[in-house]
Tab-separated table of C-alpha atoms in Angstrom:
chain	number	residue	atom	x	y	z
A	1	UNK	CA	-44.673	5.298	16.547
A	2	UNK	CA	-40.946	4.903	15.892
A	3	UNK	CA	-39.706	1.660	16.324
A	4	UNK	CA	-36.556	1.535	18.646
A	5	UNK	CA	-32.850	2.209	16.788
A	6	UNK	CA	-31.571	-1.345	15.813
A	7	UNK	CA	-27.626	0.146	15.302
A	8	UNK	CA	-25.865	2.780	16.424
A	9	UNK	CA	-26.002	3.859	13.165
A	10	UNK	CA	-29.405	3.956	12.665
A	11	UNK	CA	-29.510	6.091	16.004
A	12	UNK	CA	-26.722	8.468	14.910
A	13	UNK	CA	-28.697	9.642	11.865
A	14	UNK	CA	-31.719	10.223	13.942
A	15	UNK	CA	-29.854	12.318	16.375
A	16	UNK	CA	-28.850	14.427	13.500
A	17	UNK	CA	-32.363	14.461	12.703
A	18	UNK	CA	-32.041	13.842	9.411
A	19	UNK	CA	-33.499	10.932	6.595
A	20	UNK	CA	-31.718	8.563	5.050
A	21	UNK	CA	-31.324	10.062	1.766
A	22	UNK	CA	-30.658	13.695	4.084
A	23	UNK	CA	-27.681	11.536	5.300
A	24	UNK	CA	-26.577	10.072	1.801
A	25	UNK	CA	-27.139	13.853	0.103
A	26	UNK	CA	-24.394	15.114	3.098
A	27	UNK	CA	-22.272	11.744	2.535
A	28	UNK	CA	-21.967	12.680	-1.101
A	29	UNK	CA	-20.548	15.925	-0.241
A	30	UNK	CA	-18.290	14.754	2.280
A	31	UNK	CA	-17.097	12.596	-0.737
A	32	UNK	CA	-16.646	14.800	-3.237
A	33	UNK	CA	-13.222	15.813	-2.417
A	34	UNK	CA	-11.572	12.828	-0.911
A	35	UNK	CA	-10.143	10.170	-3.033
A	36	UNK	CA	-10.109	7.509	-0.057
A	37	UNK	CA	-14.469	7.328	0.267
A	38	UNK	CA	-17.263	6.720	-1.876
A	39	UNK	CA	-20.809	7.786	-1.608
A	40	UNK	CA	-23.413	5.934	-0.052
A	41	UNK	CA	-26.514	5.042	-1.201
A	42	UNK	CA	-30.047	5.243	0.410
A	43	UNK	CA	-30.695	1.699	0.134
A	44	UNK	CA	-27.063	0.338	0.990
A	45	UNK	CA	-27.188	2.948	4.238
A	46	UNK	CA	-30.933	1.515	5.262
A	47	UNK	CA	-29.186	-2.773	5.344
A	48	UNK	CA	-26.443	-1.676	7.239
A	49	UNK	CA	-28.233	0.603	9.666
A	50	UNK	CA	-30.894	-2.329	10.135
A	51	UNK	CA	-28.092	-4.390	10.987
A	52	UNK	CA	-28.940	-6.957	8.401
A	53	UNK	CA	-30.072	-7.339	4.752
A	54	UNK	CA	-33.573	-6.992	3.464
A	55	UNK	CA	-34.424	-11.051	4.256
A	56	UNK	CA	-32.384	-11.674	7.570
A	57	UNK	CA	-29.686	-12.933	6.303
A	58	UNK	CA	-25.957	-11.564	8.119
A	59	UNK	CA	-24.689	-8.035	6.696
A	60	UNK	CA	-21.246	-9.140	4.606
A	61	UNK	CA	-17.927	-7.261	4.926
A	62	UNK	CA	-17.892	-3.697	5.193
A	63	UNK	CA	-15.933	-2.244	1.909
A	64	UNK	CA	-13.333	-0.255	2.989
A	65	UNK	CA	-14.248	3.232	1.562
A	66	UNK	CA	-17.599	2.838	2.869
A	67	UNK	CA	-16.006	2.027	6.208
A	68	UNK	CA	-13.985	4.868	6.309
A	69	UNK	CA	-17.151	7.485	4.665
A	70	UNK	CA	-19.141	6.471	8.143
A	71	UNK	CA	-16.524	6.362	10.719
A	72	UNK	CA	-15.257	9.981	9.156
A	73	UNK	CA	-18.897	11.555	9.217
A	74	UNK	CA	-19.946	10.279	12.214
A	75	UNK	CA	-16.399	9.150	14.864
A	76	UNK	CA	-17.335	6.386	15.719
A	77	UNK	CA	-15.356	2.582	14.715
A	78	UNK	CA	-17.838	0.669	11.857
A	79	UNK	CA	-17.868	-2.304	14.411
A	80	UNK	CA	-19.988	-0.239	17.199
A	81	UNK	CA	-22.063	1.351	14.599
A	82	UNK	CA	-23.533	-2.189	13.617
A	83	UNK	CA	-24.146	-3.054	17.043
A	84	UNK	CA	-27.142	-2.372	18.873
A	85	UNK	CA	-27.029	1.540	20.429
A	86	UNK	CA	-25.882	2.112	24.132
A	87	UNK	CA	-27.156	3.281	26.199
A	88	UNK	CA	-26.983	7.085	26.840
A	89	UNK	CA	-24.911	6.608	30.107
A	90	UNK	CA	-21.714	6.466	29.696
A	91	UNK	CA	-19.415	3.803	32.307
A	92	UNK	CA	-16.886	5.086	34.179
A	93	UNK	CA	-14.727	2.494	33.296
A	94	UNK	CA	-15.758	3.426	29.600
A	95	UNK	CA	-14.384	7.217	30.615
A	96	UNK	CA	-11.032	5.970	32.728
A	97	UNK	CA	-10.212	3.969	29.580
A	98	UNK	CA	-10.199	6.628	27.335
A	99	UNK	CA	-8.564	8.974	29.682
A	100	UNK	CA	-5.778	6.521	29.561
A	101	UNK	CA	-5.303	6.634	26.141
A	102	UNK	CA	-5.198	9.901	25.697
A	103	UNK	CA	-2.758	10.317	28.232
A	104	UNK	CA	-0.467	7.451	27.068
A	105	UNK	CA	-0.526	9.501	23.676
A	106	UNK	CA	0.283	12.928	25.079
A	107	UNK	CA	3.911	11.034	25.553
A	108	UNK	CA	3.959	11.175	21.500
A	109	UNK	CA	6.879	13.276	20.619
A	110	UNK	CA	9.757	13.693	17.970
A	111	UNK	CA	12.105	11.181	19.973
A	112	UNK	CA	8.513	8.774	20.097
A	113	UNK	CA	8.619	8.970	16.195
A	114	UNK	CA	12.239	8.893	15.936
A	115	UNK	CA	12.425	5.626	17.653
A	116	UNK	CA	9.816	3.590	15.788
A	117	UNK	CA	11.305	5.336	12.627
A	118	UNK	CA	14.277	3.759	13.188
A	119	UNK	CA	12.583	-0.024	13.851
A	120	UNK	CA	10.944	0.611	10.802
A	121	UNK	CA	14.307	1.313	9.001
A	122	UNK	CA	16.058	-1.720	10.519
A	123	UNK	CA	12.559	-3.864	9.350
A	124	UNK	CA	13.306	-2.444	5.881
A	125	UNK	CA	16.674	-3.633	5.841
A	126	UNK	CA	16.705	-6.894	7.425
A	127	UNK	CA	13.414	-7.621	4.510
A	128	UNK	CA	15.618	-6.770	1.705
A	129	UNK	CA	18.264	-9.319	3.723
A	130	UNK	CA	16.020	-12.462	4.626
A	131	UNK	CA	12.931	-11.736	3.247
A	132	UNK	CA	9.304	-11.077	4.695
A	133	UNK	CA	8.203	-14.407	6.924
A	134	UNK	CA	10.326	-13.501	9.337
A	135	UNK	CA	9.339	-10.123	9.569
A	136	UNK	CA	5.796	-9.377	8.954
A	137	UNK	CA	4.336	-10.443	11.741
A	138	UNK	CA	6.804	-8.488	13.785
A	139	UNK	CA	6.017	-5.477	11.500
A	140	UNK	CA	2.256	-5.914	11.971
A	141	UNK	CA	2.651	-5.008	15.082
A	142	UNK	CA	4.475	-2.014	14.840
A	143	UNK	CA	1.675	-0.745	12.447
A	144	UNK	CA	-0.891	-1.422	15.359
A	145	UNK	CA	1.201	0.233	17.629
A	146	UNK	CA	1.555	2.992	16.340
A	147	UNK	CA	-1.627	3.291	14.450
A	148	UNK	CA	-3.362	3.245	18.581
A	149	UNK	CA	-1.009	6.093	19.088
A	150	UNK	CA	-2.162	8.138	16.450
A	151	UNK	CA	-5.900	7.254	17.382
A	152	UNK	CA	-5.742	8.566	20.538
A	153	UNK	CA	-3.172	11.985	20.005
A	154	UNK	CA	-4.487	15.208	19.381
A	155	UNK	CA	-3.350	17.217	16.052
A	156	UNK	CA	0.459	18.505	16.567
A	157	UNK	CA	3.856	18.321	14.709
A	158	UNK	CA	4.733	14.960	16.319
A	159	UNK	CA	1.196	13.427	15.333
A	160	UNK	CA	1.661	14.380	11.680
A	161	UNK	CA	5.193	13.069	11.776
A	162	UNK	CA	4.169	9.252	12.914
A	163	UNK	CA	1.417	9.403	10.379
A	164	UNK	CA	4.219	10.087	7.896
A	165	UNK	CA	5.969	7.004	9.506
A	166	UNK	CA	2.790	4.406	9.343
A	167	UNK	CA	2.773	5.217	5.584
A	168	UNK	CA	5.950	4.225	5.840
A	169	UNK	CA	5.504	0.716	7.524
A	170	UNK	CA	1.987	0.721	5.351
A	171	UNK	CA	3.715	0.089	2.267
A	172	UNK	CA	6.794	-1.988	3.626
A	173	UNK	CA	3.783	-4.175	4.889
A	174	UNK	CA	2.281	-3.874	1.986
A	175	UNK	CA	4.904	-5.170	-0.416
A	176	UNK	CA	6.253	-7.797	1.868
A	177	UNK	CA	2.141	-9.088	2.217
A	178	UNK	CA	2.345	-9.227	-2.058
A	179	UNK	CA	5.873	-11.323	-1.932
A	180	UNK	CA	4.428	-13.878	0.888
A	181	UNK	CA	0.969	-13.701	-2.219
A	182	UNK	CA	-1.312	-12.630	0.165
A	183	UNK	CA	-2.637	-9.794	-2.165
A	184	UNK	CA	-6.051	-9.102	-0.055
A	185	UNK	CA	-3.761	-8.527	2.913
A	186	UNK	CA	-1.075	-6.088	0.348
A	187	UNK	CA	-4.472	-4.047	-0.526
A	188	UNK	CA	-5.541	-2.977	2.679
A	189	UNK	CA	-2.087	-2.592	3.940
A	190	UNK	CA	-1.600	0.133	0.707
A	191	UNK	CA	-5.214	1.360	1.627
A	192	UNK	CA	-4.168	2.267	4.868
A	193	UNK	CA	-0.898	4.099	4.050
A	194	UNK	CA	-2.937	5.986	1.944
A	195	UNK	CA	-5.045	7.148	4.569
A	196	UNK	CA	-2.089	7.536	7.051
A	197	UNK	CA	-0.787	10.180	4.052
A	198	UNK	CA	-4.488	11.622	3.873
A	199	UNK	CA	-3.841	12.371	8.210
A	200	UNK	CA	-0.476	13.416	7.101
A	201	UNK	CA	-1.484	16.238	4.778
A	202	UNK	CA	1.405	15.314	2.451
A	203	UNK	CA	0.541	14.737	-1.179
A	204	UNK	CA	4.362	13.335	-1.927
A	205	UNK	CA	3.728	10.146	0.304
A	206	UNK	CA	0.186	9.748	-0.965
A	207	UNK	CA	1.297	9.804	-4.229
A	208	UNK	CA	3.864	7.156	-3.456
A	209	UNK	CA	1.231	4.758	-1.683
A	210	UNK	CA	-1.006	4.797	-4.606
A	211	UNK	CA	1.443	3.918	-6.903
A	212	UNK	CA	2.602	1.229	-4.612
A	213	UNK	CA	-0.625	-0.472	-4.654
A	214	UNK	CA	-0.794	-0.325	-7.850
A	215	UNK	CA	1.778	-3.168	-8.433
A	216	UNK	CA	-1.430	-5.405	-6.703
A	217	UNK	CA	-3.640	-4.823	-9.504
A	218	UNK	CA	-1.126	-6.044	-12.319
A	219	UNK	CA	-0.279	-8.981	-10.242
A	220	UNK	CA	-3.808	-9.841	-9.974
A	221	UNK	CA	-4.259	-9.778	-13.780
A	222	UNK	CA	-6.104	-6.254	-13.903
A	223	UNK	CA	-3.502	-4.400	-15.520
A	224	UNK	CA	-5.889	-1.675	-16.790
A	225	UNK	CA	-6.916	-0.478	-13.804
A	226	UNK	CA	-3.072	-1.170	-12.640
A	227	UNK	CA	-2.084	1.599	-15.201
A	228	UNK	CA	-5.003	3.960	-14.120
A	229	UNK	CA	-3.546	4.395	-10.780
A	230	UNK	CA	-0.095	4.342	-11.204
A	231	UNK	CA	-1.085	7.237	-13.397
A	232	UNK	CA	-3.223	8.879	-11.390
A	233	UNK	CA	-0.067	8.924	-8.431
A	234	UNK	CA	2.112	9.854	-10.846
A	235	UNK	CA	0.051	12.958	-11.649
A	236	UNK	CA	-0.893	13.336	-7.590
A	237	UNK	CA	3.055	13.963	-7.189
A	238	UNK	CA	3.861	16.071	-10.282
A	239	UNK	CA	5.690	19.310	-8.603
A	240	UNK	CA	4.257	18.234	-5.294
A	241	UNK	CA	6.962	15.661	-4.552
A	242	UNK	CA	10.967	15.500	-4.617
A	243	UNK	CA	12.871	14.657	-7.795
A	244	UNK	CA	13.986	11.106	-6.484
A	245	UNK	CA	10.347	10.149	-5.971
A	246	UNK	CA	8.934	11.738	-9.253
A	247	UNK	CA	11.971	9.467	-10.638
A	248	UNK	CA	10.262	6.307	-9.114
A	249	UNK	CA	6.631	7.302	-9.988
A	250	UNK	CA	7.589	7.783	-13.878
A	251	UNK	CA	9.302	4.112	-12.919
A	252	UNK	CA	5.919	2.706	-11.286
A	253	UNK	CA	3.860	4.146	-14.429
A	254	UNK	CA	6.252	2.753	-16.758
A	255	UNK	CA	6.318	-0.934	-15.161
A	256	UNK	CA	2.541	-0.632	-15.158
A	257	UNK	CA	3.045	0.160	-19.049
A	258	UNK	CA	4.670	-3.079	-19.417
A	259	UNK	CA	2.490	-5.236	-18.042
A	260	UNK	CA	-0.485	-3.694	-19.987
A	261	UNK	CA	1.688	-4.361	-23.198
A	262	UNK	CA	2.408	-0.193	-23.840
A	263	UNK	CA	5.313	-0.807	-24.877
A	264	UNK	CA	5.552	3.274	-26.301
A	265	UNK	CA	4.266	4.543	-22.887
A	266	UNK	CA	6.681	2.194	-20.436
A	267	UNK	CA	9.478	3.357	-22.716
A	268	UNK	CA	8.917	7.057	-22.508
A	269	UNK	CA	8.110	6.459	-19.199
A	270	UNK	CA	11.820	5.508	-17.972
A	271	UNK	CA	13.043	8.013	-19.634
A	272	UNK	CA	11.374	10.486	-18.191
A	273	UNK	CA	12.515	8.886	-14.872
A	274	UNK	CA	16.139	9.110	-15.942
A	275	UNK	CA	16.313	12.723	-17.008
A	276	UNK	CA	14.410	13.402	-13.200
A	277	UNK	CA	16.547	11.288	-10.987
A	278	UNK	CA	18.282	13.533	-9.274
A	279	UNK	CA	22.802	13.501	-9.237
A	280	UNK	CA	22.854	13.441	-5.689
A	281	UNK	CA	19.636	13.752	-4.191
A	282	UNK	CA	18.688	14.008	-0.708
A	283	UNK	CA	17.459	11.377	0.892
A	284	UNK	CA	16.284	12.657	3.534
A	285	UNK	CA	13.556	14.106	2.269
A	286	UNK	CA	12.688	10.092	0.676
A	287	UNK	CA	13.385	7.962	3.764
A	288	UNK	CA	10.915	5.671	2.972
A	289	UNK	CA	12.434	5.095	-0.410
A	290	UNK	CA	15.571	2.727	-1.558
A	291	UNK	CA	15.612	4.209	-5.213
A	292	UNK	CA	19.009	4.865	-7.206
A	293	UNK	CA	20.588	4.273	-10.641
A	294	UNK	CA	20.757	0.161	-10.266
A	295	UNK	CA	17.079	0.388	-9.413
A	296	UNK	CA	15.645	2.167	-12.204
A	297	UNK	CA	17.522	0.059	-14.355
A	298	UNK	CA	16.585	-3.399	-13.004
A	299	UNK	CA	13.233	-1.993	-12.830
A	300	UNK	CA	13.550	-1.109	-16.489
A	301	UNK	CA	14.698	-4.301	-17.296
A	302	UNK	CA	12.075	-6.230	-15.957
A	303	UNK	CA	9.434	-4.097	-18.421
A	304	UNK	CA	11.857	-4.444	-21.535
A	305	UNK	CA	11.716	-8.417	-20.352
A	306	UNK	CA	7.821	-8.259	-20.206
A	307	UNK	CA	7.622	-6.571	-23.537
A	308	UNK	CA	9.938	-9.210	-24.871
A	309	UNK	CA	12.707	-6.619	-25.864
A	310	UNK	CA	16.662	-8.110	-26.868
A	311	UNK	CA	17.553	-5.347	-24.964
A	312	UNK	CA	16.320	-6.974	-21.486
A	313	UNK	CA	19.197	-8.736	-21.255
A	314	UNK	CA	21.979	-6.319	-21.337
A	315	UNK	CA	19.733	-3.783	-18.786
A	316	UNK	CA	19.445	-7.166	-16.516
A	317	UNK	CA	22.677	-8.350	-16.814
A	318	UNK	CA	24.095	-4.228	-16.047
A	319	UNK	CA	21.785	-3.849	-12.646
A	320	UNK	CA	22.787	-7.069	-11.737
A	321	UNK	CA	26.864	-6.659	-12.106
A	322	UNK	CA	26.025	-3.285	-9.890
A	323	UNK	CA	23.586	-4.221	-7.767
A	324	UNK	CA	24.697	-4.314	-3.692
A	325	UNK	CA	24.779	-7.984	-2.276
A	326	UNK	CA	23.330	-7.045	0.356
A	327	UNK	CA	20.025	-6.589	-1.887
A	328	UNK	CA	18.845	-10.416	-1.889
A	329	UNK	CA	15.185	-9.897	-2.897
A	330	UNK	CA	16.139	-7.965	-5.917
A	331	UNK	CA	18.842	-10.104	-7.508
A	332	UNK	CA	16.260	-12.953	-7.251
A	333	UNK	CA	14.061	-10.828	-8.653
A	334	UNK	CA	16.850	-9.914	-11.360
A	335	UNK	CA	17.375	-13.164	-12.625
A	336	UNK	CA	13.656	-14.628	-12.831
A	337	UNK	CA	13.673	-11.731	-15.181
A	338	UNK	CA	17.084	-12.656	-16.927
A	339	UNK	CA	15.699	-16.437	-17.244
A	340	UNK	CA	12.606	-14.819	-18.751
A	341	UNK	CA	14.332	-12.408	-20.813
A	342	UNK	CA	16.871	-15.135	-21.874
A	343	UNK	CA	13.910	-17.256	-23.032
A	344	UNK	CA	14.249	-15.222	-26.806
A	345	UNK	CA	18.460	-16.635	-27.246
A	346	UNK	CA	17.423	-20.323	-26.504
A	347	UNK	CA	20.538	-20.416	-24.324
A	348	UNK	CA	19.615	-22.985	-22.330
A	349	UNK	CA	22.254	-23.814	-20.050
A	350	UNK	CA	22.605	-19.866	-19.178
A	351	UNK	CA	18.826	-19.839	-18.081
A	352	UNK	CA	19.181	-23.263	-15.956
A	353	UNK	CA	21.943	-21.495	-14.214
A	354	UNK	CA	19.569	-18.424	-13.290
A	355	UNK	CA	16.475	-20.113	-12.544
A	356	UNK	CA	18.536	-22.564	-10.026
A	357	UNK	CA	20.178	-19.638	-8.393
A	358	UNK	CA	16.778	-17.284	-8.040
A	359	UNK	CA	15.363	-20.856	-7.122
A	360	UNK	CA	17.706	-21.098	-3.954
A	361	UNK	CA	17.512	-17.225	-2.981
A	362	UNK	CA	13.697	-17.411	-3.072
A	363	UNK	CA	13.463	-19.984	-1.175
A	364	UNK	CA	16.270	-18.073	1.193
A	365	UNK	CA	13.992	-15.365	1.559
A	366	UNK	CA	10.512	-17.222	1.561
A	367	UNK	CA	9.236	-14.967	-1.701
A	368	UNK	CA	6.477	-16.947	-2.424
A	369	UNK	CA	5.883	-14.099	-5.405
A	370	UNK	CA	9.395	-15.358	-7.265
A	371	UNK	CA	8.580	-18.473	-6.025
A	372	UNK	CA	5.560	-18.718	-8.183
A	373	UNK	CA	7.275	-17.058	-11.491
A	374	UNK	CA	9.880	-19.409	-11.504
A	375	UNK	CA	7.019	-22.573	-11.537
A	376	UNK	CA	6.404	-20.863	-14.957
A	377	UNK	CA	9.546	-20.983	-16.400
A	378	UNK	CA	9.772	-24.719	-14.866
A	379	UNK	CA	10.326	-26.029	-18.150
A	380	UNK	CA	13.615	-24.294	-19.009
A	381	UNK	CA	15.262	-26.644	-15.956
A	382	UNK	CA	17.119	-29.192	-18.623
């Protein structure tokens, strides 16, 4: 006799009448055309719908592809497909609730997305002003917000347009979660703006989220792997996104490069960024992206500095006569890389002056990122 289902899981599968390795065999062709899930396999599928390993010890953390492989196939959140099955009625509360929702999301329209666009903008530029501690949390928020929106609206133009927006606050999360160095927090933040582009059915913003989280892996020492998928978004966006971006995924690639030590590839890199960046592009089809001339070339910079090119310094010291005040995380981002580029002259008193003025605007901003490369040039303060 068959003993009762221990998860919802274990119950969904046998309502589809199928075997665990029937499930895996239709999980791995779910899978074969999505870059954001993995197939499962037979044995990994049995632990988690048994609700525990193979000697009773707690299931560990769900990876995220795997999380998002089940909850695709089946609809249902990973936490309620660990628990034990409901039962088959269904509360009335349980139905009210929903109806709720659903409701409360039919008020999603284009002045709905226009408005939390618009918070997201002013996030964006009070970050690059005072940095993220005072922000994220705030910003967290909004990304919860709007991601219980999305849950809960059915497929239309405005639905498709706030998915367009969460990649949006995705990735601003994401970066300002790598400057405060909490880099398991920048990863899923990236991971979800990647699936927000997925709902979005635009390959331009995917393209730009992968690259984006590619700047985790380098900081995390894995600069291999860092140069894999700033590759693979740069290729996801060739002729599928706007000049400007294309500009800033041949930029991503080539900082990548850098950190790798490909010093031919970075290089040929930007300059394939600098013959696509557009005269006068239009940014608004790029709203999620502060990209221009001063950019690319600080960016540049900062791989020539890497590389330990002469050259660094005059690229730094350019951006950085050009660059907007208003721009506080990148000029302290601009000098740690003039103080590191500087290291090659032996000019001692002009990389004191650097490292004390990054010094002060990090600690403006709360960058714990900067904060951290300047411990390293620590013994250049004489």
């Amino acid at each position: 006799m068959e003993h009762r289902a221990r998860t919802m899981l274990e119950q969904l599968i046998r309502d589809r009448r199928q075997t665990p390795e029937e499930f895996c065999k239709e999980a791995e062709q779910y899978a074969e055309h999505r870059t954001d899930v993995v197939p499962i396999s037979v044995r990994h599928l049995q632990r988690l719908a048994a609700g525990q390993r193979a000697d009773g010890r707690p299931l560990g953390p769900v990876r995220p592809m795997t999380r998002r492989l089940l909850e695709g196939m089946l609809g249902v959140p990973m936490e309620k497909l660990l628990r034990p099955p409901e039962s088959a009625a269904v509360s009335d509360r349980d139905i009210s609730d929903l109806q709720a929702r659903l409701a409360a999301s039919r008020n999603l329209d284009k002045e709905m997305v226009e408005l939390f666009q618009q918070k997201l903008d002013l996030a964006r530029v009070m970050d690059r002003r005072v940095g993220a501690p005072a922000l994220l949390g705030e910003l967290r928020h909004q990304i919860e917000h709007m991601q219980q929106v999305l849950r809960y609206s059915l497929p239309n133009s405005a639905r498709s347009a706030l998915a367009k927006v969460l990649v949006d606050a995705r990735t601003l999360a994401g970066w300002q979660s790598l400057d405060q160095g909490l880099t398991v927090d920048a990863w899923a933040h990236y991971d979800g703006a990647k699936a927000a582009a997925l709902e979005s059915d635009c390959a331009a913003l995917h393209a730009y989220a992968t690259a984006a989280q590619s700047v985790v892996l380098h900081d995390v020492g894995d600069t291999v792997s860092a140069v894999e998928l700033a590759e693979f978004a740069r290729n996801l966006g060739y002729n599928k996104a706007p000049k400007l971006l294309r500009s800033w995924l041949n930029a991503a690639y080539g900082e990548a490069c850098a950190a790798d030590g490909r010093q031919r590839d970075s290089l040929r890199a930007f300059d394939e960024a600098v013959r696509i960046m557009p005269s006068s592009p239009d940014l608004s089809e790029t709203p999620y992206l502060v990209f221009g001339l001063v950019h690319l070339q600080r960016w540049r910079g900062n791989a020539l500095a890497r590389l330990g090119e002469h050259s660094a310094i005059a690229t730094l010291s350019e951006a950085l006569a050009d660059l907007d005040s208003s721009f506080t995380r990148a000029e302290t981002t601009l000098r740690v890389d003039l103080a590191l580029a500087l290291r090659t002259t032996r000019n001692h008193d002009e990389i004191k002056h650097h490292i004390e003025h990054a010094s002060a605007l990090a600690l403006q901003i709360g960058s714990i990122r900067q904060q951290q490369r300047l411990t390293q040039l620590a013994h250049y303060r004489l």
